[in-house]
Coordinates of C-alpha atoms (C1' of nucleotides) in Angstrom, one line a residue:
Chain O
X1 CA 79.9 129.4 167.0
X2 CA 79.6 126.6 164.3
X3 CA 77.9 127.5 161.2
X4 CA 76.4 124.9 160.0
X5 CA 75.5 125.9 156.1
X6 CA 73.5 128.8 157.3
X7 CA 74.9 132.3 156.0
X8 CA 75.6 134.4 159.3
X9 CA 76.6 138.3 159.9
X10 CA 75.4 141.1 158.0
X11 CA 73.5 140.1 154.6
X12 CA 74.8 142.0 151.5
X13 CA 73.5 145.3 150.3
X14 CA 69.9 144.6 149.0
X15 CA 69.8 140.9 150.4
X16 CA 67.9 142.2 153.9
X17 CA 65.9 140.4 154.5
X18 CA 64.0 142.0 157.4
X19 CA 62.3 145.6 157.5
X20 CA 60.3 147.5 159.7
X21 CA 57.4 147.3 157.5
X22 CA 58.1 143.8 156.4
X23 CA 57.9 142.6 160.0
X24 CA 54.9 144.5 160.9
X25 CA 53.0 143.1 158.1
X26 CA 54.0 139.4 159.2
X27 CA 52.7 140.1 162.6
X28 CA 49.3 141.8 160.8
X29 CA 48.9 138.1 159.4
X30 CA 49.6 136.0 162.4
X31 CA 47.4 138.5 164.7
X32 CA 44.7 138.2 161.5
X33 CA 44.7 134.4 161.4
X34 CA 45.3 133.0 165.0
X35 CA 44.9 136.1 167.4
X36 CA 46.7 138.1 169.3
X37 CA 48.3 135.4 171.7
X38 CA 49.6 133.9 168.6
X39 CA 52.0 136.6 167.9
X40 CA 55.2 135.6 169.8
X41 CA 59.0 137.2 168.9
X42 CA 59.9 132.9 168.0
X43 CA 56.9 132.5 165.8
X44 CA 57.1 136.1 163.9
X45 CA 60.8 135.3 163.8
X46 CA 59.9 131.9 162.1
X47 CA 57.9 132.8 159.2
X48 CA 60.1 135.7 158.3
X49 CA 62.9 132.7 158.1
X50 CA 65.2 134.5 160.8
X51 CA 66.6 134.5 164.3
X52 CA 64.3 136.0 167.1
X53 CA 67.1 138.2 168.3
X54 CA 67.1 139.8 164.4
X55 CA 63.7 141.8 164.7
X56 CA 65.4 143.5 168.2
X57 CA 67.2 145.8 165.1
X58 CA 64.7 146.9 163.7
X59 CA 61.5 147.3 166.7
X60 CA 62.9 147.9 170.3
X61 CA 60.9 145.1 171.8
X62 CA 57.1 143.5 171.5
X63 CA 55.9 146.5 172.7
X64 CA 56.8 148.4 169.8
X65 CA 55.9 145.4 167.7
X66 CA 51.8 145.8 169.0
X67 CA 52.4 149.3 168.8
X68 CA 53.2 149.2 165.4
X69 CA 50.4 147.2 164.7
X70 CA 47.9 149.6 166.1
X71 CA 49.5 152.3 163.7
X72 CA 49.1 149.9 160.8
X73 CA 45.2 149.4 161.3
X74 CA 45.0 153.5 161.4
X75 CA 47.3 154.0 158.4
X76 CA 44.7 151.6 156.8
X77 CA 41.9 153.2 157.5
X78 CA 40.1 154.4 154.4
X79 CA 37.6 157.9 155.2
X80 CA 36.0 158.8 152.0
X81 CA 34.7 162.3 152.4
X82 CA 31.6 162.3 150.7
X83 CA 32.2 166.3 150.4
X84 CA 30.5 169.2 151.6
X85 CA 27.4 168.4 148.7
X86 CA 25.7 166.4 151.0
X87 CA 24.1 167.4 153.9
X88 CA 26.7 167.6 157.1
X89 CA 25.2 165.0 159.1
X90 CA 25.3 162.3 156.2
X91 CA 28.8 163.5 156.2
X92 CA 29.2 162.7 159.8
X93 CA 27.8 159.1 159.3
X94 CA 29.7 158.2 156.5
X95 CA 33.2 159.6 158.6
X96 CA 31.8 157.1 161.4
X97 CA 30.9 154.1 159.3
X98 CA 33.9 154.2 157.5
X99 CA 35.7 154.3 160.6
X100 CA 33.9 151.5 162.5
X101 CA 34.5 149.7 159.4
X102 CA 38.2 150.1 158.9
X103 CA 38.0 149.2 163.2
X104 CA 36.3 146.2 162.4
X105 CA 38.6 144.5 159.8
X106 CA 40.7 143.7 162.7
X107 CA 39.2 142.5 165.2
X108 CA 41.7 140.3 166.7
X109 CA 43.5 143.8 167.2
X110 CA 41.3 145.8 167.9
X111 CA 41.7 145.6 171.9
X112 CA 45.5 146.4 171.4
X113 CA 44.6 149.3 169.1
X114 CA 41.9 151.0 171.2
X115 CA 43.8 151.2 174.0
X116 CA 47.3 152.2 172.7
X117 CA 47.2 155.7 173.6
X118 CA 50.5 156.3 171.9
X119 CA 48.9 155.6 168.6
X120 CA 47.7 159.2 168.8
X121 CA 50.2 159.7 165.8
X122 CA 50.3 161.8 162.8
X123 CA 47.9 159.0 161.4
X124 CA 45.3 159.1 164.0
X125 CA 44.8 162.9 164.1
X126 CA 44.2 162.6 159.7
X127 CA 42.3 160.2 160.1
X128 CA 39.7 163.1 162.9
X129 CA 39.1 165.3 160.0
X130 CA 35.9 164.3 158.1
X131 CA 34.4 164.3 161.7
X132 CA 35.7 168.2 162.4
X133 CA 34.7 168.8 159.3
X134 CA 31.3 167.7 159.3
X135 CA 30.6 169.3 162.5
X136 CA 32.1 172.6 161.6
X137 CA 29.7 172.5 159.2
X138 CA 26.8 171.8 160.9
X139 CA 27.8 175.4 162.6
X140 CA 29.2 174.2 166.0
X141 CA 31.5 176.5 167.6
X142 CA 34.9 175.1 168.3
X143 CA 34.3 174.0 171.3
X144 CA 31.4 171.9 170.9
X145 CA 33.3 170.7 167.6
X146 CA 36.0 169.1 169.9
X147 CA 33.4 167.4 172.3
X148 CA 31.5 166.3 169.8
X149 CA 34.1 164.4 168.1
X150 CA 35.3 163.0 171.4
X151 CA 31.8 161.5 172.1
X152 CA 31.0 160.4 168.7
X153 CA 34.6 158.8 168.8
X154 CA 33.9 157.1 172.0
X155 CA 30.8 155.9 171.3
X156 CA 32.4 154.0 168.2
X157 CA 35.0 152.5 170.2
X158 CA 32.7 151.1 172.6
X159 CA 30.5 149.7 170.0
X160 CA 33.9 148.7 168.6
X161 CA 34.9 146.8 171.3
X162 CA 32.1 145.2 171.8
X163 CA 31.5 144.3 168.4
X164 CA 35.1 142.5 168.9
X165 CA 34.7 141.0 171.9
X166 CA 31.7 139.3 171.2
X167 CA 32.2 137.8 168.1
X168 CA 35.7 136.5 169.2
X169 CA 33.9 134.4 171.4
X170 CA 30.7 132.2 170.7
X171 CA 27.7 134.1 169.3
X172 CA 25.6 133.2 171.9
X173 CA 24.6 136.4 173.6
X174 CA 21.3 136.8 172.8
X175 CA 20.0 133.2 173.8
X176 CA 22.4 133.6 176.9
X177 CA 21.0 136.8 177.8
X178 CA 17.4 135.6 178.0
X179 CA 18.1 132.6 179.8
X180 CA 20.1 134.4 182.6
X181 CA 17.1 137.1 182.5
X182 CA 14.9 134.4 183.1
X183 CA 16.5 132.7 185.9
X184 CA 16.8 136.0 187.7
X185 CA 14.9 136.8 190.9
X186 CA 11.9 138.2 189.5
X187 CA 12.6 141.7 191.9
X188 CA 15.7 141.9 190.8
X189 CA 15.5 144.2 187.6
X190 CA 11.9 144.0 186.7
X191 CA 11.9 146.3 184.2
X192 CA 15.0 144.9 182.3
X193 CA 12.8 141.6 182.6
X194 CA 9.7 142.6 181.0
X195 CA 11.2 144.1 178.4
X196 CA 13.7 141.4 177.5
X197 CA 10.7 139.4 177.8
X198 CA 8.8 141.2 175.7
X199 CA 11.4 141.2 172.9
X200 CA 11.9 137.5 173.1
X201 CA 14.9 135.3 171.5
X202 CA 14.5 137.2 167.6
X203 CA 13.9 140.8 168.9
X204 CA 17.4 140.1 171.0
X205 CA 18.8 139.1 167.8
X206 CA 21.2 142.1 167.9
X207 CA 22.2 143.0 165.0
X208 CA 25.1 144.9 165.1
X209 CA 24.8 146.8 161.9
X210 CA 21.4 148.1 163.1
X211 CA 22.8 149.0 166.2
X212 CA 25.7 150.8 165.3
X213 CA 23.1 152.9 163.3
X214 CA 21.0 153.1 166.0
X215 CA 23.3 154.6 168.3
X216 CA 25.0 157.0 165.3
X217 CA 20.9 158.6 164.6
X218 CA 20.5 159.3 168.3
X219 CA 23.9 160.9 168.5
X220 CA 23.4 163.0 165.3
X221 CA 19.6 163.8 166.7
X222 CA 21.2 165.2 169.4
X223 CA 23.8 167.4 167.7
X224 CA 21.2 168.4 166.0
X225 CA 19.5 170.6 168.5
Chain F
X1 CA 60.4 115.7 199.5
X2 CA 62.0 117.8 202.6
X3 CA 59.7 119.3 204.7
X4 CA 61.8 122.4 206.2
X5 CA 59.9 123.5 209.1
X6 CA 56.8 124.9 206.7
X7 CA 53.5 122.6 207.2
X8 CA 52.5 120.6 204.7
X9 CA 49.7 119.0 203.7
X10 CA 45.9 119.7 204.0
X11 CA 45.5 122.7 206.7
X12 CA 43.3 121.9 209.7
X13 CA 39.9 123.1 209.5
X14 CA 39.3 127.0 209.9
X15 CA 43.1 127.3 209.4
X16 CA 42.6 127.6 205.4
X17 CA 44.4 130.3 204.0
X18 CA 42.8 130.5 200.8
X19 CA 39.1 131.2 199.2
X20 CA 38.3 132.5 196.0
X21 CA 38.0 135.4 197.6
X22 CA 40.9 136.1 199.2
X23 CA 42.7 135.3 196.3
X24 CA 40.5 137.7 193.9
X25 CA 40.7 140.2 196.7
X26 CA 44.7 139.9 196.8
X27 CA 44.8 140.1 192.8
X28 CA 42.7 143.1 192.5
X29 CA 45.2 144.8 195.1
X30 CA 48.4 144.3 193.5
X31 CA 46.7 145.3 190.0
X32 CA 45.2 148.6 191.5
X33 CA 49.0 149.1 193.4
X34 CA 51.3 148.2 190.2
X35 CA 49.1 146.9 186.8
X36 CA 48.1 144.3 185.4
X37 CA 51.0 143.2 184.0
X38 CA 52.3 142.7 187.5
X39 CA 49.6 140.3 188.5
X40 CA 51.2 136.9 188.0
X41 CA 50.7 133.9 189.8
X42 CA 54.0 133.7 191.4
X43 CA 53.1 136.9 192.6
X44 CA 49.8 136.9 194.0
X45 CA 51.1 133.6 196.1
X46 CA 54.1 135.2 197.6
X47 CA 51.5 137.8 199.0
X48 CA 48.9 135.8 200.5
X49 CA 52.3 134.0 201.4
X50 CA 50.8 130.5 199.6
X51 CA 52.8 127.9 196.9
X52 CA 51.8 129.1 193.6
X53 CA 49.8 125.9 192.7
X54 CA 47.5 126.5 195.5
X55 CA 46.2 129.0 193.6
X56 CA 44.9 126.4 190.9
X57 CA 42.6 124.9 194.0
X58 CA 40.4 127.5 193.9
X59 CA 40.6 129.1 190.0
X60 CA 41.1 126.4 187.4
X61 CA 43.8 129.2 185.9
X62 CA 44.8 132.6 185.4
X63 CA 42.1 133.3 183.4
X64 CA 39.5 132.6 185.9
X65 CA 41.5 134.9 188.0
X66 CA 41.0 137.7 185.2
X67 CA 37.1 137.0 184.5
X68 CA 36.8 137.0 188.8
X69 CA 38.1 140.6 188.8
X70 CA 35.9 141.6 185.9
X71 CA 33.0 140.2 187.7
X72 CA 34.1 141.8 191.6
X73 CA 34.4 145.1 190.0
X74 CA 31.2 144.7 188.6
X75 CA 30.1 143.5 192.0
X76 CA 31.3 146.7 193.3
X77 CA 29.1 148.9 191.5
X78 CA 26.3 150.8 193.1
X79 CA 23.7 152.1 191.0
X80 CA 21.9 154.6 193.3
X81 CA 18.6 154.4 191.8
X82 CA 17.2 158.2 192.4
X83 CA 13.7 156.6 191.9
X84 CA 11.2 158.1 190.0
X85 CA 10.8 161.5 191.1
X86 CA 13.5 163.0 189.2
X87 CA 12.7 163.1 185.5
X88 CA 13.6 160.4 183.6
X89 CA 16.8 161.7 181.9
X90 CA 17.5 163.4 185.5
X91 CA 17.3 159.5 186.2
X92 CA 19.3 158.0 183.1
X93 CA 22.1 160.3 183.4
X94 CA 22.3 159.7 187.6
X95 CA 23.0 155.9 186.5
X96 CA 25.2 156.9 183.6
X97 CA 27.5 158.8 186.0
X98 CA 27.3 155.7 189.0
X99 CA 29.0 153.2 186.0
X100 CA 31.6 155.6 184.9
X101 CA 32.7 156.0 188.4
X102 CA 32.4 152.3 189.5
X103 CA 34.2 151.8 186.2
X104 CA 37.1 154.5 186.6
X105 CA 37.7 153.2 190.3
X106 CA 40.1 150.2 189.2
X107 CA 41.2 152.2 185.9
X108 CA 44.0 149.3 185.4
X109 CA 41.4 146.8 184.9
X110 CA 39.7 148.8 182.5
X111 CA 40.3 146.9 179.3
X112 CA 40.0 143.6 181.0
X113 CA 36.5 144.3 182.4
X114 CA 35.6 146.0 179.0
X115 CA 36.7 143.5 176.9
X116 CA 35.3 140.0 179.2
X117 CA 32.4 138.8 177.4
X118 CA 32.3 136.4 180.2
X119 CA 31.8 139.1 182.9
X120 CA 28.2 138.9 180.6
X121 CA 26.9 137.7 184.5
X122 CA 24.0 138.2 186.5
X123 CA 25.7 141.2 188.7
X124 CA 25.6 142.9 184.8
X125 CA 22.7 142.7 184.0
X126 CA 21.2 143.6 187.1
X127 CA 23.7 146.4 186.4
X128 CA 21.5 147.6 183.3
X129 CA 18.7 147.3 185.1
X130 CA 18.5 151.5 185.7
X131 CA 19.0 152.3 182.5
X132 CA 16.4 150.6 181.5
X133 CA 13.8 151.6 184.1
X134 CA 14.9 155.4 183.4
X135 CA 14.2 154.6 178.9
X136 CA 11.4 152.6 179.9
X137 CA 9.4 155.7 181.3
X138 CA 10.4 157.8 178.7
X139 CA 8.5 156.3 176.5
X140 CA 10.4 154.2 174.6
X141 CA 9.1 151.0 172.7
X142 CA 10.8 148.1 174.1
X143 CA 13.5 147.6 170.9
X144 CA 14.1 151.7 171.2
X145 CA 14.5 150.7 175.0
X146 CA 17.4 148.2 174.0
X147 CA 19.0 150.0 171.7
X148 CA 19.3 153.4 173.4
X149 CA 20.8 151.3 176.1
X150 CA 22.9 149.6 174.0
X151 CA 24.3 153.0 172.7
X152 CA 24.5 154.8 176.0
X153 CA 26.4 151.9 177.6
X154 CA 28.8 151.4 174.3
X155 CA 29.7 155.2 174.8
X156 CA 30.5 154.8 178.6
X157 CA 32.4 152.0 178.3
X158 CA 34.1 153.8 175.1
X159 CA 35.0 157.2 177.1
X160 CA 35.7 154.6 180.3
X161 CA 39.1 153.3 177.8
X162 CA 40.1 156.3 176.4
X163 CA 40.1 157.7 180.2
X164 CA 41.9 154.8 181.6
X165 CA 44.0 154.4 178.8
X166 CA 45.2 158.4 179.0
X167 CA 45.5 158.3 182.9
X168 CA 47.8 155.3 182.7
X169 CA 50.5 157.6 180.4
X170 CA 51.3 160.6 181.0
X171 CA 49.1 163.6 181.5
X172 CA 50.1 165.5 178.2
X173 CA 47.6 164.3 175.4
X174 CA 46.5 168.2 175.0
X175 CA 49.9 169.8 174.4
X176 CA 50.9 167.1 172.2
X177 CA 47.5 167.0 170.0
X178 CA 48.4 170.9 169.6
X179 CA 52.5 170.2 168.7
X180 CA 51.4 167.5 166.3
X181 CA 48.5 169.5 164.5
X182 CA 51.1 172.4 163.8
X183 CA 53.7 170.2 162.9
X184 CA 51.6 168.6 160.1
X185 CA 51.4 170.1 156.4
X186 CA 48.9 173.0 156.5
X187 CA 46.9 170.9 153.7
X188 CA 46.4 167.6 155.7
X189 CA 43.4 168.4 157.9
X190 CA 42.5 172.1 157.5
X191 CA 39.5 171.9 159.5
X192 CA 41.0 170.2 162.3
X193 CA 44.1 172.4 162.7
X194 CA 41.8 175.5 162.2
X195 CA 39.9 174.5 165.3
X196 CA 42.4 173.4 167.4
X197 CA 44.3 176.1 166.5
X198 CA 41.1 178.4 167.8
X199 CA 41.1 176.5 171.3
X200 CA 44.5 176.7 171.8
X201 CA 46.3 175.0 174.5
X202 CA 43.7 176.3 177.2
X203 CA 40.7 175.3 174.9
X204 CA 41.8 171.8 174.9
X205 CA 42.7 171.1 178.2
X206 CA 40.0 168.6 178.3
X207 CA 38.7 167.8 181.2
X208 CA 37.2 164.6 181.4
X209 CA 34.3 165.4 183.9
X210 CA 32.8 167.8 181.3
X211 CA 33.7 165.8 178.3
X212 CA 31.1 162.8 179.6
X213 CA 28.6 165.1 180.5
X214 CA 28.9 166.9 177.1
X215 CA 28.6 163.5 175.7
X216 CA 25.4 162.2 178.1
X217 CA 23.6 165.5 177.4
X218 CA 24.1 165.1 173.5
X219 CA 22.5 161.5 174.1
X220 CA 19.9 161.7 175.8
X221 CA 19.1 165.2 173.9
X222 CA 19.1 162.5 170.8
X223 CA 16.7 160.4 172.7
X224 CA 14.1 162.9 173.5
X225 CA 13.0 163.8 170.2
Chain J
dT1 C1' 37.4 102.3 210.2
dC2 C1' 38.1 103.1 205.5
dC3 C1' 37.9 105.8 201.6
dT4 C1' 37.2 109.7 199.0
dT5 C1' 38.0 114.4 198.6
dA6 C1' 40.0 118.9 199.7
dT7 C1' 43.9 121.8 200.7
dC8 C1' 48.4 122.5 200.8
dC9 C1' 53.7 122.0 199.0
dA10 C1' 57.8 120.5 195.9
dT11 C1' 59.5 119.7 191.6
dA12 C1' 59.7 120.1 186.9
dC13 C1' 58.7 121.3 181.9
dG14 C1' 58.0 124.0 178.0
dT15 C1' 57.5 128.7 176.4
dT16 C1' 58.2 133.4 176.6
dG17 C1' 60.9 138.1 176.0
dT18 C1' 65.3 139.6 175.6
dA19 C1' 70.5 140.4 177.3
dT20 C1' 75.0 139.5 175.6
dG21 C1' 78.2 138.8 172.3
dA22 C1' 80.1 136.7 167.9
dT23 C1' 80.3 137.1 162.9
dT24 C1' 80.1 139.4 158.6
dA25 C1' 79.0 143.2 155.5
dT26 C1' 78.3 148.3 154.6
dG27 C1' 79.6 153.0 154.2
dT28 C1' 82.6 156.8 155.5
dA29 C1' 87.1 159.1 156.7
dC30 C1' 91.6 159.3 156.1
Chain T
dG1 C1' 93.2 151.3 149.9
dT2 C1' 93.0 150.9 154.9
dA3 C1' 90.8 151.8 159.1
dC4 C1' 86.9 152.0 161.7
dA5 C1' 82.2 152.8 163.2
dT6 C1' 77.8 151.0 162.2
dA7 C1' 74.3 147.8 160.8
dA8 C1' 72.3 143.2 160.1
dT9 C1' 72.3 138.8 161.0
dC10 C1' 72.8 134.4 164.2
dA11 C1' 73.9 131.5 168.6
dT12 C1' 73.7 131.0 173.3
dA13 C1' 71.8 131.7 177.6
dC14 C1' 68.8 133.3 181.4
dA15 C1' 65.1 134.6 184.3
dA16 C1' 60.2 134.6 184.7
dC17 C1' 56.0 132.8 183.4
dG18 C1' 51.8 129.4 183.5
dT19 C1' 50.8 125.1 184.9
dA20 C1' 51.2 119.6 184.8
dT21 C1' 52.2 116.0 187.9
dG22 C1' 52.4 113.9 192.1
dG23 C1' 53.1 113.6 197.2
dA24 C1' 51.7 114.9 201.9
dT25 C1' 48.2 115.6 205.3
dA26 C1' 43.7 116.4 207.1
dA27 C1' 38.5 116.5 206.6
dG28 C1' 34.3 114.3 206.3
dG29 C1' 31.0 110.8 204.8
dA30 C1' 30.4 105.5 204.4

DNA sequence: TCCTTATCCATACGTTGTATGATTATGTAC
DNA sequence: GTACATAATCATACAACGTATGGATAAGGA
C-alpha cells in the first residue's frame, strides 16, 4: 500500500538485486557461522536487504533453499587426481581424503547434505570418478567397481557424520565414554570394558585424522585381495 | 477459565495418562506412520488425546522427545551374540547385520538417531559391546580393536543413511544414475560412464542386501591380514 | 492439617514458512 | 509506439509451530 521511501515493483534492468546464486551463497554464510537452525526465509531475506516473499522467485521454497545448499558443498568439492603415476590405491586415498575434506568444511551442513538424496546431480556423479577410476585400475571388474565405491563412499559419510556431529557439540567423548564405561555393570560388556580400560583417557583420545586413515587402510587392505 | 465438561486439574492416582513412555511410544508411531516432520507437539497430544503442555511434564522440550527416540530405538536393538563358536568374523559380521536391521526398522528416524551425539548412552555402548568381543579374539591390540570398530560402525551407520535416505524417495536411483551418466559430455567421467555403461540398467539395480554384505566382507577381509 | 509438589488445562506470545495480491519494470508482438 | 505477458520486488496476512506463564486439582509427606 503506502510506500514509504522504499523503491517497490520490479527493479531496472541490471539493478537485481537477488539471484539464485547470490541467495545461496548468503544462506552458505549464515549456515557457516550460526548453523543450520539459523537459516530462516526472514533472516536470509534480511541480509540480502529484501522482502522474504522476494527469494519465493527465484527458489520454490526452503526446501529448495537446503537443497541448493547441498549442491553447493558438492560443486565445491575439489578431487585432485593424482594420475594414474602413482600406484591405484594411493589414488584411491587421495579421491577419499579430498572428499572427506571438502565434506568437512561444512560441517554445519553436512547432515542436510548427506541425506539429500536429490543431490545425486550432475555434480555428485563428477565428483565419483577418481574413485571408479582408481579401482578400475586396481583391475576390479565392473561390478565389484560399483560396490566398492558404494562402500568406500559410505564408509566416508559415516565417518563424516560423525566427525560433524561430534564436534558440533562439546568435545567431550572420550572422557564421557570412560566414565559411562566405568559406571557400567561390570557383566554388561566386559570385553568393551577391558579394553576401554586398557586404553585409558589418552589412548581414547580419538583422533579423527588417524581414524579416518585407519578405516581408509583396512578398506583398501581389503580391496586388495 | 471455563471448565467445559473436560476434568481439570491433577488426575487421581493410577488415572495418569502420561509417562515418558507413552509419550515416546506415541512419537515413535506417528514418525514411523507419516515422518518426522509430522511429529509435532500439537500432534502427539491430540493422539494420546492430552493438552499440548502436558507434554512439557514429562520432557523438558521437543528435543528431549527427539534424543528419547534415538535412545528407544537404540533400546530396541538386539544383538544376538552367536557366542564363540562361529569364527570370529562369522561373529563380527552376525552383529554387523543385527545393527543394520535394528537400524533400518524405523528408517524415518534414521538421521536423527545417526546424527544424536546425545544418544552417546549406556544402551550404546552396551550396543558395541559384540563388536568388540568378535575384534577382540581376532587378535587385535586394543587401539586396532577400537579403531576397526570405529570404522566398521562409521560404514553401517553410513550405508544405514544412504538406505533410509533412498527408501524415503522414490525407488528410481538406478535408472536415473544411468539417464544422467549418458546425458553428461563423454569427456566428464570416462571411467565412470564406461562402467556403468558395462552394467547397464540390470547391473545396477543395486540391491541393498548384497551391497552391505559386499561392503562387510571387504572389511573384515581388510582386517584379517 | 498444612504445604509442597505433581499432573493436568487454558491462554497467549513470538517466530516460522508461505499464500495472495499489489506495484513497477522488462521484453516481445503487433 | 502500444499492448500485453512476464518477471522482480514489496506489503499484508494466516495457519501452524514451540513453549512461557499461570491456574486448577489431587497426591503425599510434615
Amino acid at each position: 500500500m503506502v510506500n514509504d521511501g522504499k523503491r517497490s515493483g520490479r527493479p531496472r534492468a541490471g539493478e537485481e538485486r537477488l539471484s539464485r546464486e547470490a541467495i545461496l551463497t548468503a544462506a552458505l554464510r549464515i549456515v557457516d557461522d550460526d548453523g543450520i537452525d539459523a537459516l530462516t526465509m526472514r533472516r536470509l531475506a534480511a541480509t540480502l536487504k529484501v522482502n522474504p516473499m522476494s527469494l519465493y522467485h527465484h527458489l520454490p521454497n526452503k526446501a529448495a533453499v537446503l537443497a541448493g545448499l547441498a549442491e553447493l558443498v558438492f560443486a565445491g568439492l575439489e578431487l585432485p587426481d593424482p594420475g594414474d603415476t602413482v600406484p591405484w590405491d594411493e589414488q584411491l586415498k587421495a579421491a577419499a581424503r579430498a572428499y572427506r575434506d571438502g565434506l568437512r568444511q561444512h560441517p554445519n551442513l553436512a547432515l542436510q547434505v548427506l541425506s539429500d538424496t536429490s543431490a545425486v546431480s550432475d555434480v555428485v556423479v563428477v565428483t565419483m570418478e577418481p574413485f571408479y577410476r582408481a579401482l578400475d585400475r586396481a583391475g576390479l571388474a565392473p561390478r565389484e567397481v560399483f560396490e566398492a565405491a558404494n562402500t568406500l563412499i559410505d564408509f566416508i559419510h559415516g565417518f563424516s557424520l560423525g566427525e560433524a556431529s561430534v564436534r558440533a557439540e562439546t568435545f567431550e567423548l572420550a572422557p564421557d565414554l570412560l566414565t559411562r564405561v566405568r559406571a557400567l555393570p561390570a557383566d554388561k560388556a566386559p570385553t568393551l570394558t577391558r579394553i576401554v580400560t586398557e586404553l585409558g583417557p589418552d589412548g581414547l583420545a580419538y583422533d579423527f585424522d588417524s581414524g579416518f586413515e585407519s578405516g581408509l587402510s583396512t578398506l583398501v587392505a581389503g580391496l586388495r585381495r
